[in-house]
Amino acid sequence: GAVVSQHPSRVICKSGTSVKIECRSLDFQATTMFWYRQFPKQSLMLMATSNEGSKATYEQGVEKDKFLINHASLTLSTLTVTSAHPEDSSFYICSAFTGTYEQYFGPGTRLTVT
Amino acid sequence: AQSVSQHNHHVILSEAASLELGCNYSYGGTVNLFWYVQYPGQHLQLLLKYFSGDPLVKGIKGFEAEFIKSKFSFNLRKPSVQWSDTAEYFCAVNPTGGGNKLTFGTGTQLKVEL
């Protein structure tokens, strides 16, 4: 089956620094990837849609200058949390769309900002 | 905007008991419906999906779901749960033509006791 990886799985950073999270589709090409944020005991909230070769589309209320998304190739999308603050601490999950109405999810990245 | 409701937040069952998890959505148009499962420490996996046709869909691991259009519901069922079904279950909706974006419910934490 389709496999999506994320790196790193966990990251701790200091307030004010930037963190980059990678999302890769390992055995298929994904023209579209999605980035979600999951708070403890809550659902996944879609942050943005990442399309290869074009600008990401952000959901309402998501700061595009804070959460920079780059989809440089058909197998890689990156999310950079810029000038991170403790309230950005969360579980970030990516998914890759295969073109058959199915999304395959990565294992997630736990970000802790101290 | 569409929303997805999962009324059961926590469910505890004994092995061999029957399971039904509720999912209702609010959207007036045609939708694609999904159930995802997240086992402890693992990434989201697709259990089953409904796009069109027979409203009773069968998924992996003995799960099934029934789409009742008049009730805007897509409840998940399993006749006899196993301890290994302990996980969090998410219902998700994608409006047809909605750019493949998924709106998730808040999730149901299922615990199956031996």
mmCIF file of C-alpha atoms in Angstrom:
data_model
loop_
_atom_site.group_PDB
_atom_site.id
_atom_site.type_symbol
_atom_site.label_atom_id
_atom_site.label_comp_id
_atom_site.label_asym_id
_atom_site.label_seq_id
_atom_site.Cartn_x
_atom_site.Cartn_y
_atom_site.Cartn_z
ATOM 1 C CA GLY A 1 0.000 0.000 0.000
ATOM 2 C CA ALA A 2 0.910 3.653 -0.256
ATOM 3 C CA VAL A 3 3.330 4.812 2.415
ATOM 4 C CA VAL A 4 3.832 8.323 3.686
ATOM 5 C CA SER A 5 6.678 9.226 6.002
ATOM 6 C CA GLN A 6 7.298 12.267 8.146
ATOM 7 C CA HIS A 7 10.520 13.546 9.597
ATOM 8 C CA PRO A 8 11.205 14.201 12.354
ATOM 9 C CA SER A 9 8.765 12.238 14.468
ATOM 10 C CA ARG A 10 9.429 14.468 17.453
ATOM 11 C CA VAL A 11 11.089 17.840 17.782
ATOM 12 C CA ILE A 12 11.650 20.186 20.662
ATOM 13 C CA CYS A 13 12.650 23.731 19.890
ATOM 14 C CA LYS A 14 13.037 27.001 21.713
ATOM 15 C CA SER A 15 10.583 29.816 21.339
ATOM 16 C CA GLY A 16 11.482 32.083 18.430
ATOM 17 C CA THR A 17 13.225 29.453 16.346
ATOM 18 C CA SER A 18 11.951 27.813 13.160
ATOM 19 C CA VAL A 19 11.284 24.148 12.591
ATOM 20 C CA LYS A 20 10.942 22.273 9.309
ATOM 21 C CA ILE A 21 8.857 19.124 8.996
ATOM 22 C CA GLU A 22 9.153 16.900 5.934
ATOM 23 C CA CYS A 23 6.432 14.776 4.405
ATOM 24 C CA ARG A 24 7.355 12.209 1.776
ATOM 25 C CA SER A 25 5.327 9.798 -0.302
ATOM 26 C CA LEU A 26 7.613 6.792 -0.522
ATOM 27 C CA ASP A 27 6.145 4.653 -3.262
ATOM 28 C CA PHE A 28 3.888 6.936 -5.231
ATOM 29 C CA GLN A 29 3.727 10.439 -6.620
ATOM 30 C CA ALA A 30 1.435 12.904 -4.927
ATOM 31 C CA THR A 31 0.445 16.061 -6.729
ATOM 32 C CA THR A 32 -1.471 17.119 -3.641
ATOM 33 C CA MET A 33 -0.539 16.833 0.003
ATOM 34 C CA PHE A 34 -2.451 18.085 2.992
ATOM 35 C CA TRP A 35 -1.215 19.366 6.324
ATOM 36 C CA TYR A 36 -3.287 18.864 9.456
ATOM 37 C CA ARG A 37 -2.913 19.842 13.059
ATOM 38 C CA GLN A 38 -4.237 17.701 15.871
ATOM 39 C CA PHE A 39 -4.695 18.984 19.389
ATOM 40 C CA PRO A 40 -4.857 16.555 22.304
ATOM 41 C CA LYS A 41 -8.129 14.665 22.390
ATOM 42 C CA GLN A 42 -9.395 16.624 19.405
ATOM 43 C CA SER A 43 -9.865 16.007 15.744
ATOM 44 C CA LEU A 44 -7.599 16.776 12.854
ATOM 45 C CA MET A 45 -7.913 20.302 11.562
ATOM 46 C CA LEU A 46 -6.892 20.951 7.998
ATOM 47 C CA MET A 47 -4.291 23.697 7.822
ATOM 48 C CA ALA A 48 -3.432 23.848 4.157
ATOM 49 C CA THR A 49 -3.402 22.105 0.822
ATOM 50 C CA SER A 50 -0.024 21.738 -0.799
ATOM 51 C CA ASN A 51 0.126 21.393 -4.559
ATOM 52 C CA GLU A 52 3.304 20.476 -6.387
ATOM 53 C CA GLY A 53 4.737 23.419 -8.228
ATOM 54 C CA SER A 54 2.301 25.996 -6.955
ATOM 55 C CA LYS A 55 1.526 27.978 -3.852
ATOM 56 C CA ALA A 56 -0.205 26.288 -0.980
ATOM 57 C CA THR A 57 -3.810 27.055 -0.191
ATOM 58 C CA TYR A 58 -4.398 27.867 3.456
ATOM 59 C CA GLU A 59 -7.569 27.343 5.436
ATOM 60 C CA GLN A 60 -9.246 30.275 7.061
ATOM 61 C CA GLY A 61 -7.477 31.346 10.216
ATOM 62 C CA VAL A 62 -4.145 29.728 9.382
ATOM 63 C CA GLU A 63 -1.282 32.208 9.110
ATOM 64 C CA LYS A 64 0.499 31.535 5.857
ATOM 65 C CA ASP A 65 3.544 33.553 6.912
ATOM 66 C CA LYS A 66 3.907 31.462 10.030
ATOM 67 C CA PHE A 67 3.324 28.066 8.486
ATOM 68 C CA LEU A 68 5.358 28.016 5.283
ATOM 69 C CA ILE A 69 4.609 25.158 2.939
ATOM 70 C CA ASN A 70 6.780 24.104 0.024
ATOM 71 C CA HIS A 71 5.847 21.258 -2.314
ATOM 72 C CA ALA A 72 9.012 21.097 -4.339
ATOM 73 C CA SER A 73 8.560 17.686 -5.910
ATOM 74 C CA LEU A 74 5.918 15.032 -6.458
ATOM 75 C CA THR A 75 7.132 13.147 -3.398
ATOM 76 C CA LEU A 76 8.050 15.864 -0.916
ATOM 77 C CA SER A 77 6.227 18.619 0.898
ATOM 78 C CA THR A 78 7.664 20.586 3.791
ATOM 79 C CA LEU A 79 6.014 22.591 6.543
ATOM 80 C CA THR A 80 8.144 25.201 8.274
ATOM 81 C CA VAL A 81 6.857 26.659 11.501
ATOM 82 C CA THR A 82 8.531 30.049 11.683
ATOM 83 C CA SER A 83 9.250 31.902 14.907
ATOM 84 C CA ALA A 84 7.620 29.134 16.882
ATOM 85 C CA HIS A 85 5.856 29.854 20.150
ATOM 86 C CA PRO A 86 4.551 27.525 22.832
ATOM 87 C CA GLU A 87 1.028 27.764 21.422
ATOM 88 C CA ASP A 88 2.340 26.182 18.217
ATOM 89 C CA SER A 89 3.073 23.012 20.152
ATOM 90 C CA SER A 90 0.937 20.326 18.591
ATOM 91 C CA PHE A 91 0.848 17.161 16.544
ATOM 92 C CA TYR A 92 1.271 17.869 12.842
ATOM 93 C CA ILE A 93 0.138 15.286 10.338
ATOM 94 C CA CYS A 94 0.493 15.247 6.582
ATOM 95 C CA SER A 95 -1.372 13.221 4.035
ATOM 96 C CA ALA A 96 -0.801 12.530 0.375
ATOM 97 C CA PHE A 97 -3.550 12.297 -2.154
ATOM 98 C CA THR A 98 -3.232 9.554 -4.711
ATOM 99 C CA GLY A 99 -5.846 10.789 -7.120
ATOM 100 C CA THR A 100 -8.383 8.108 -6.268
ATOM 101 C CA TYR A 101 -10.198 10.013 -3.516
ATOM 102 C CA GLU A 102 -7.954 8.383 -0.954
ATOM 103 C CA GLN A 103 -5.516 10.127 1.299
ATOM 104 C CA TYR A 104 -2.658 8.290 2.951
ATOM 105 C CA PHE A 105 -1.467 9.709 6.218
ATOM 106 C CA GLY A 106 1.953 10.105 7.670
ATOM 107 C CA PRO A 107 2.727 9.069 11.251
ATOM 108 C CA GLY A 108 2.773 12.653 12.469
ATOM 109 C CA THR A 109 5.316 14.969 14.064
ATOM 110 C CA ARG A 110 5.087 16.021 17.690
ATOM 111 C CA LEU A 111 6.310 19.599 18.036
ATOM 112 C CA THR A 112 7.052 20.990 21.461
ATOM 113 C CA VAL A 113 8.076 24.630 21.761
ATOM 114 C CA THR A 114 9.686 25.587 25.044
ATOM 115 C CA ALA B 1 -19.114 25.083 6.110
ATOM 116 C CA GLN B 2 -19.693 21.412 6.593
ATOM 117 C CA SER B 3 -19.258 19.772 9.970
ATOM 118 C CA VAL B 4 -19.019 16.213 11.189
ATOM 119 C CA SER B 5 -20.357 15.018 14.524
ATOM 120 C CA GLN B 6 -19.366 11.909 16.358
ATOM 121 C CA HIS B 7 -21.583 11.615 19.383
ATOM 122 C CA ASN B 8 -19.706 8.895 21.213
ATOM 123 C CA HIS B 9 -16.430 10.250 22.508
ATOM 124 C CA HIS B 10 -15.446 7.243 24.574
ATOM 125 C CA VAL B 11 -16.776 3.725 24.225
ATOM 126 C CA ILE B 12 -15.807 0.752 26.347
ATOM 127 C CA LEU B 13 -16.859 -2.718 25.263
ATOM 128 C CA SER B 14 -16.094 -6.270 26.187
ATOM 129 C CA GLU B 15 -14.680 -8.608 23.584
ATOM 130 C CA ALA B 16 -17.334 -10.099 21.307
ATOM 131 C CA ALA B 17 -19.743 -7.242 21.920
ATOM 132 C CA SER B 18 -21.262 -5.489 18.946
ATOM 133 C CA LEU B 19 -20.139 -2.012 18.027
ATOM 134 C CA GLU B 20 -21.907 0.912 16.460
ATOM 135 C CA LEU B 21 -20.303 4.346 16.281
ATOM 136 C CA GLY B 22 -22.388 7.263 15.147
ATOM 137 C CA CYS B 23 -21.396 9.818 12.546
ATOM 138 C CA ASN B 24 -23.550 12.645 11.255
ATOM 139 C CA TYR B 25 -22.569 15.374 8.864
ATOM 140 C CA SER B 26 -24.037 18.652 7.849
ATOM 141 C CA TYR B 27 -23.780 19.309 4.149
ATOM 142 C CA GLY B 28 -26.566 19.570 1.652
ATOM 143 C CA GLY B 29 -24.785 18.272 -1.406
ATOM 144 C CA THR B 30 -23.204 15.029 -2.509
ATOM 145 C CA VAL B 31 -20.444 13.752 -0.291
ATOM 146 C CA ASN B 32 -17.792 11.101 -0.085
ATOM 147 C CA LEU B 33 -17.618 9.489 3.346
ATOM 148 C CA PHE B 34 -14.769 7.813 5.169
ATOM 149 C CA TRP B 35 -13.942 6.071 8.395
ATOM 150 C CA TYR B 36 -10.342 6.121 9.549
ATOM 151 C CA VAL B 37 -8.770 4.286 12.470
ATOM 152 C CA GLN B 38 -5.739 5.284 14.499
ATOM 153 C CA TYR B 39 -4.234 2.501 16.581
ATOM 154 C CA PRO B 40 -2.112 3.558 19.556
ATOM 155 C CA GLY B 41 1.144 4.997 18.328
ATOM 156 C CA GLN B 42 0.289 4.506 14.677
ATOM 157 C CA HIS B 43 -0.846 6.689 11.809
ATOM 158 C CA LEU B 44 -4.354 7.034 10.486
ATOM 159 C CA GLN B 45 -5.494 4.165 8.298
ATOM 160 C CA LEU B 46 -8.532 3.958 6.056
ATOM 161 C CA LEU B 47 -11.150 1.503 7.278
ATOM 162 C CA LEU B 48 -13.717 2.028 4.572
ATOM 163 C CA LYS B 49 -15.177 4.585 2.234
ATOM 164 C CA TYR B 50 -18.389 5.411 0.455
ATOM 165 C CA PHE B 51 -18.560 7.252 -2.832
ATOM 166 C CA SER B 52 -21.770 6.025 -4.460
ATOM 167 C CA GLY B 53 -23.840 2.917 -5.056
ATOM 168 C CA ASP B 54 -24.715 0.415 -2.362
ATOM 169 C CA PRO B 55 -25.108 2.404 0.863
ATOM 170 C CA LEU B 56 -23.812 -0.501 2.910
ATOM 171 C CA VAL B 57 -20.069 -0.626 2.534
ATOM 172 C CA LYS B 58 -17.686 -3.189 3.898
ATOM 173 C CA GLY B 59 -14.184 -2.384 4.973
ATOM 174 C CA ILE B 60 -11.191 -4.082 6.428
ATOM 175 C CA LYS B 61 -11.120 -6.129 9.628
ATOM 176 C CA GLY B 62 -14.833 -6.915 9.576
ATOM 177 C CA PHE B 63 -16.036 -3.318 9.770
ATOM 178 C CA GLU B 64 -18.962 -1.997 7.786
ATOM 179 C CA ALA B 65 -20.826 1.280 7.555
ATOM 180 C CA GLU B 66 -24.213 2.314 6.283
ATOM 181 C CA PHE B 67 -24.892 5.587 4.538
ATOM 182 C CA ILE B 68 -28.392 6.879 5.253
ATOM 183 C CA LYS B 69 -28.811 9.951 3.123
ATOM 184 C CA SER B 70 -32.055 11.084 4.734
ATOM 185 C CA LYS B 71 -30.388 11.114 8.126
ATOM 186 C CA PHE B 72 -27.044 12.511 6.943
ATOM 187 C CA SER B 73 -25.469 9.602 8.757
ATOM 188 C CA PHE B 74 -22.662 7.138 8.144
ATOM 189 C CA ASN B 75 -22.503 4.882 11.193
ATOM 190 C CA LEU B 76 -19.725 2.367 11.657
ATOM 191 C CA ARG B 77 -20.529 -1.161 12.809
ATOM 192 C CA LYS B 78 -18.805 -4.380 13.721
ATOM 193 C CA PRO B 79 -20.739 -7.432 14.945
ATOM 194 C CA SER B 80 -18.081 -8.687 17.332
ATOM 195 C CA VAL B 81 -15.166 -6.552 18.492
ATOM 196 C CA GLN B 82 -11.760 -7.816 19.475
ATOM 197 C CA TRP B 83 -9.233 -6.462 21.936
ATOM 198 C CA SER B 84 -7.100 -5.436 18.955
ATOM 199 C CA ASP B 85 -9.840 -3.042 17.830
ATOM 200 C CA THR B 86 -8.885 -0.707 20.662
ATOM 201 C CA ALA B 87 -8.139 2.516 18.826
ATOM 202 C CA GLU B 88 -9.485 5.920 17.948
ATOM 203 C CA TYR B 89 -11.978 6.083 15.112
ATOM 204 C CA PHE B 90 -12.559 9.129 12.946
ATOM 205 C CA CYS B 91 -15.380 9.814 10.540
ATOM 206 C CA ALA B 92 -14.531 12.164 7.667
ATOM 207 C CA VAL B 93 -16.463 13.864 4.901
ATOM 208 C CA ASN B 94 -15.380 15.210 1.550
ATOM 209 C CA PRO B 95 -17.950 17.137 -0.475
ATOM 210 C CA THR B 96 -17.924 15.999 -4.064
ATOM 211 C CA GLY B 97 -16.026 18.617 -5.983
ATOM 212 C CA GLY B 98 -14.605 19.967 -2.743
ATOM 213 C CA GLY B 99 -11.010 19.658 -3.760
ATOM 214 C CA ASN B 100 -10.467 16.399 -1.898
ATOM 215 C CA LYS B 101 -10.415 18.190 1.434
ATOM 216 C CA LEU B 102 -11.502 16.123 4.390
ATOM 217 C CA THR B 103 -13.476 17.405 7.348
ATOM 218 C CA PHE B 104 -13.000 15.136 10.339
ATOM 219 C CA GLY B 105 -15.226 14.402 13.263
ATOM 220 C CA THR B 106 -13.845 14.706 16.773
ATOM 221 C CA GLY B 107 -13.119 11.013 16.995
ATOM 222 C CA THR B 108 -14.296 8.168 19.198
ATOM 223 C CA GLN B 109 -11.908 6.427 21.524
ATOM 224 C CA LEU B 110 -12.816 2.743 21.665
ATOM 225 C CA LYS B 111 -11.465 0.517 24.387
ATOM 226 C CA VAL B 112 -12.136 -3.199 24.167
ATOM 227 C CA GLU B 113 -11.654 -5.111 27.374
ATOM 228 C CA LEU B 114 -10.816 -8.788 27.620
#
